PDB file of C-alpha atoms in Angstrom:
ATOM      1  CA  MET A   1      14.313 -21.929 -15.645  1.00 75.00           C
ATOM      2  CA  ALA A   2      11.682 -19.687 -14.397  1.00 64.00           C
ATOM      3  CA  ILE A   3       8.108 -20.451 -15.620  1.00 65.00           C
ATOM      4  CA  ALA A   4       7.092 -16.922 -15.304  1.00 55.00           C
ATOM      5  CA  ARG A   5       8.576 -13.595 -15.007  1.00 70.00           C
ATOM      6  CA  PHE A   6       7.762  -9.979 -13.683  1.00 71.00           C
ATOM      7  CA  PRO A   7       5.402 -10.844 -10.855  1.00 70.00           C
ATOM      8  CA  SER A   8       3.367  -7.859 -10.087  1.00 80.00           C
ATOM      9  CA  VAL A   9       1.300  -6.934  -6.890  1.00 91.00           C
ATOM     10  CA  VAL A  10      -2.587  -6.028  -7.444  1.00 93.00           C
ATOM     11  CA  LEU A  11      -4.468  -4.788  -4.493  1.00 95.00           C
ATOM     12  CA  ASP A  12      -8.362  -4.891  -4.555  1.00 95.00           C
ATOM     13  CA  CYS A  13     -10.179  -1.911  -3.641  1.00 96.00           C
ATOM     14  CA  PRO A  14     -13.219   0.165  -4.129  1.00 96.00           C
ATOM     15  CA  ASP A  15     -11.479   3.255  -6.065  1.00 97.00           C
ATOM     16  CA  PRO A  16      -8.437   2.329  -7.924  1.00 97.00           C
ATOM     17  CA  ALA A  17      -7.310   5.808  -9.144  1.00 98.00           C
ATOM     18  CA  ALA A  18      -7.613   7.244  -5.438  1.00 98.00           C
ATOM     19  CA  LEU A  19      -5.562   4.240  -4.098  1.00 97.00           C
ATOM     20  CA  ALA A  20      -2.949   4.674  -6.878  1.00 98.00           C
ATOM     21  CA  ALA A  21      -2.671   8.475  -6.262  1.00 98.00           C
ATOM     22  CA  PHE A  22      -2.195   7.705  -2.549  1.00 98.00           C
ATOM     23  CA  TYR A  23       0.793   5.222  -3.449  1.00 97.00           C
ATOM     24  CA  GLY A  24       1.981   7.495  -6.360  1.00 98.00           C
ATOM     25  CA  LYS A  25       2.457  10.247  -3.926  1.00 97.00           C
ATOM     26  CA  LEU A  26       4.066   7.846  -1.038  1.00 97.00           C
ATOM     27  CA  LEU A  27       6.552   6.320  -3.614  1.00 97.00           C
ATOM     28  CA  ASP A  28       6.849   9.355  -6.030  1.00 97.00           C
ATOM     29  CA  TRP A  29       5.940   6.788  -8.934  1.00 97.00           C
ATOM     30  CA  LYS A  30       3.879   7.625 -12.019  1.00 97.00           C
ATOM     31  CA  VAL A  31       0.271   6.932 -11.856  1.00 98.00           C
ATOM     32  CA  GLU A  32      -1.675   5.455 -14.924  1.00 97.00           C
ATOM     33  CA  THR A  33      -5.415   4.871 -14.736  1.00 98.00           C
ATOM     34  CA  SER A  34      -8.120   3.200 -16.852  1.00 95.00           C
ATOM     35  CA  GLU A  35     -11.593   1.835 -16.146  1.00 95.00           C
ATOM     36  CA  GLY A  36     -11.630  -0.016 -13.017  1.00 96.00           C
ATOM     37  CA  TRP A  37      -7.737  -0.329 -12.958  1.00 95.00           C
ATOM     38  CA  ALA A  38      -4.844   1.838 -11.930  1.00 97.00           C
ATOM     39  CA  ASP A  39      -0.983   1.306 -11.771  1.00 96.00           C
ATOM     40  CA  VAL A  40       1.755   3.091 -10.251  1.00 97.00           C
ATOM     41  CA  ARG A  41       5.192   2.719 -11.675  1.00 96.00           C
ATOM     42  CA  ALA A  42       8.717   3.399 -10.799  1.00 95.00           C
ATOM     43  CA  ASP A  43      11.278   4.685 -13.540  1.00 93.00           C
ATOM     44  CA  TYR A  44      13.091   1.394 -13.066  1.00 89.00           C
ATOM     45  CA  GLY A  45      10.458  -1.064 -13.838  1.00 84.00           C
ATOM     46  CA  GLN A  46       8.437  -1.794 -10.283  1.00 91.00           C
ATOM     47  CA  CYS A  47       4.797  -1.726 -10.226  1.00 93.00           C
ATOM     48  CA  LEU A  48       1.852  -1.697  -7.873  1.00 95.00           C
ATOM     49  CA  SER A  49      -1.688  -2.202  -9.645  1.00 95.00           C
ATOM     50  CA  PHE A  50      -5.063  -1.640  -8.261  1.00 96.00           C
ATOM     51  CA  GLN A  51      -8.220  -3.264  -9.313  1.00 95.00           C
ATOM     52  CA  GLN A  52     -11.818  -2.137  -8.609  1.00 96.00           C
ATOM     53  CA  VAL A  53     -13.905  -4.905  -6.526  1.00 93.00           C
ATOM     54  CA  GLU A  54     -17.901  -4.250  -6.107  1.00 93.00           C
ATOM     55  CA  GLY A  55     -18.645  -4.969  -2.419  1.00 95.00           C
ATOM     56  CA  TYR A  56     -15.129  -4.484  -1.405  1.00 95.00           C
ATOM     57  CA  VAL A  57     -14.593  -5.039   2.476  1.00 94.00           C
ATOM     58  CA  ALA A  58     -11.373  -3.535   3.997  1.00 94.00           C
ATOM     59  CA  PRO A  59      -9.224  -6.164   6.062  1.00 94.00           C
ATOM     60  CA  GLU A  60      -9.165  -5.964   9.476  1.00 91.00           C
ATOM     61  CA  TRP A  61      -5.792  -5.455  11.288  1.00 90.00           C
ATOM     62  CA  PRO A  62      -4.708  -6.975  13.674  1.00 91.00           C
ATOM     63  CA  GLY A  63      -8.103  -8.764  13.875  1.00 89.00           C
ATOM     64  CA  GLN A  64      -8.679 -11.927  11.512  1.00 90.00           C
ATOM     65  CA  GLN A  65     -12.652 -11.526  10.744  1.00 92.00           C
ATOM     66  CA  VAL A  66     -11.492 -10.279   7.418  1.00 91.00           C
ATOM     67  CA  PRO A  67      -7.954 -11.253   7.088  1.00 89.00           C
ATOM     68  CA  GLN A  68      -5.275  -9.017   5.614  1.00 85.00           C
ATOM     69  CA  GLN A  69      -3.735 -11.636   3.479  1.00 84.00           C
ATOM     70  CA  MET A  70      -0.941  -9.516   2.539  1.00 85.00           C
ATOM     71  CA  HIS A  71       0.663  -6.087   3.314  1.00 88.00           C
ATOM     72  CA  LEU A  72       3.401  -3.816   1.850  1.00 91.00           C
ATOM     73  CA  ASP A  73       6.456  -2.956   3.752  1.00 90.00           C
ATOM     74  CA  VAL A  74       8.130   0.485   2.636  1.00 94.00           C
ATOM     75  CA  VAL A  75      11.519   1.324   3.768  1.00 92.00           C
ATOM     76  CA  VAL A  76      11.932   5.073   5.119  1.00 94.00           C
ATOM     77  CA  ASP A  77      14.990   7.127   6.582  1.00 92.00           C
ATOM     78  CA  ASP A  78      12.960   8.747   9.322  1.00 92.00           C
ATOM     79  CA  LEU A  79       9.814   7.078  10.889  1.00 94.00           C
ATOM     80  CA  ASP A  80       8.503  10.255  12.486  1.00 95.00           C
ATOM     81  CA  GLN A  81       8.884  12.418   9.323  1.00 94.00           C
ATOM     82  CA  ALA A  82       7.466   9.606   7.127  1.00 95.00           C
ATOM     83  CA  GLU A  83       4.500   9.240   9.672  1.00 95.00           C
ATOM     84  CA  GLY A  84       3.253  12.586   9.206  1.00 96.00           C
ATOM     85  CA  GLN A  85       3.599  12.676   5.434  1.00 96.00           C
ATOM     86  CA  VAL A  86       1.713   9.531   5.035  1.00 96.00           C
ATOM     87  CA  LEU A  87      -0.991  10.767   7.543  1.00 96.00           C
ATOM     88  CA  GLU A  88      -1.093  13.912   5.179  1.00 96.00           C
ATOM     89  CA  LEU A  89      -1.615  11.671   2.305  1.00 96.00           C
ATOM     90  CA  GLY A  90      -4.621  10.099   3.834  1.00 97.00           C
ATOM     91  CA  ALA A  91      -3.333   6.876   5.667  1.00 97.00           C
ATOM     92  CA  THR A  92      -4.521   6.126   9.217  1.00 97.00           C
ATOM     93  CA  LYS A  93      -2.172   5.014  11.820  1.00 98.00           C
ATOM     94  CA  ALA A  94      -3.018   1.493  13.322  1.00 97.00           C
ATOM     95  CA  GLU A  95      -3.922   1.430  17.147  1.00 95.00           C
ATOM     96  CA  GLN A  96      -1.789  -1.389  17.774  1.00 94.00           C
ATOM     97  CA  GLN A  97       1.986  -1.090  17.037  1.00 95.00           C
ATOM     98  CA  PRO A  98       3.686  -4.214  17.698  1.00 91.00           C
ATOM     99  CA  GLY A  99       7.377  -3.061  16.886  1.00 88.00           C
ATOM    100  CA  THR A 100       9.739  -0.178  17.335  1.00 91.00           C
ATOM    101  CA  THR A 101      11.650  -0.425  13.957  1.00 92.00           C
ATOM    102  CA  PHE A 102       8.383   0.059  11.902  1.00 94.00           C
ATOM    103  CA  ARG A 103       4.960   1.514  12.180  1.00 95.00           C
ATOM    104  CA  VAL A 104       1.580  -0.009  10.828  1.00 95.00           C
ATOM    105  CA  PHE A 105      -0.786   2.125   8.892  1.00 95.00           C
ATOM    106  CA  LEU A 106      -3.929   1.729   6.720  1.00 96.00           C
ATOM    107  CA  ASP A 107      -4.101   3.136   3.400  1.00 96.00           C
ATOM    108  CA  PRO A 108      -7.253   4.999   2.381  1.00 97.00           C
ATOM    109  CA  ALA A 109      -8.790   1.556   1.364  1.00 95.00           C
ATOM    110  CA  GLY A 110      -7.658  -0.085   4.590  1.00 95.00           C
ATOM    111  CA  HIS A 111      -4.929  -2.098   3.400  1.00 95.00           C
ATOM    112  CA  PRO A 112      -2.190  -2.379   6.092  1.00 94.00           C
ATOM    113  CA  PHE A 113       1.256  -1.195   5.039  1.00 93.00           C
ATOM    114  CA  CYS A 114       4.320  -0.632   7.335  1.00 95.00           C
ATOM    115  CA  LEU A 115       6.708   2.106   7.353  1.00 93.00           C
ATOM    116  CA  CYS A 116      10.093   0.507   8.151  1.00 94.00           C
ATOM    117  CA  VAL A 117      13.529   1.869   9.040  1.00 90.00           C
ATOM    118  CA  GLY A 118      16.116   1.355   6.221  1.00 77.00           C
TER     119      GLY A 118
END
């Protein structure tokens, strides 16, 4: 029997509403904001949350002076098309690209995430 249910992913950031807007557009999920907090929710229950942290320092990737500690992988049908779209939303393409079936980007708060071929 499970001890807990419904784990959620919460990302630290300087501006929860802005980061939720980015991921809301990326995933086409509903954005909900409150003071210092924001959620993006799928119609079928999945959720990403964002909490405001004073003095936030973006992780370095691939460096480890400020380790990433976690990242998100999202599945896309076409890497080239999705790349253009996430760049338009405000993502930055990472200089180092270690694979061919995925691409590494940084969200507007500096968190690494990967577009992966589905």
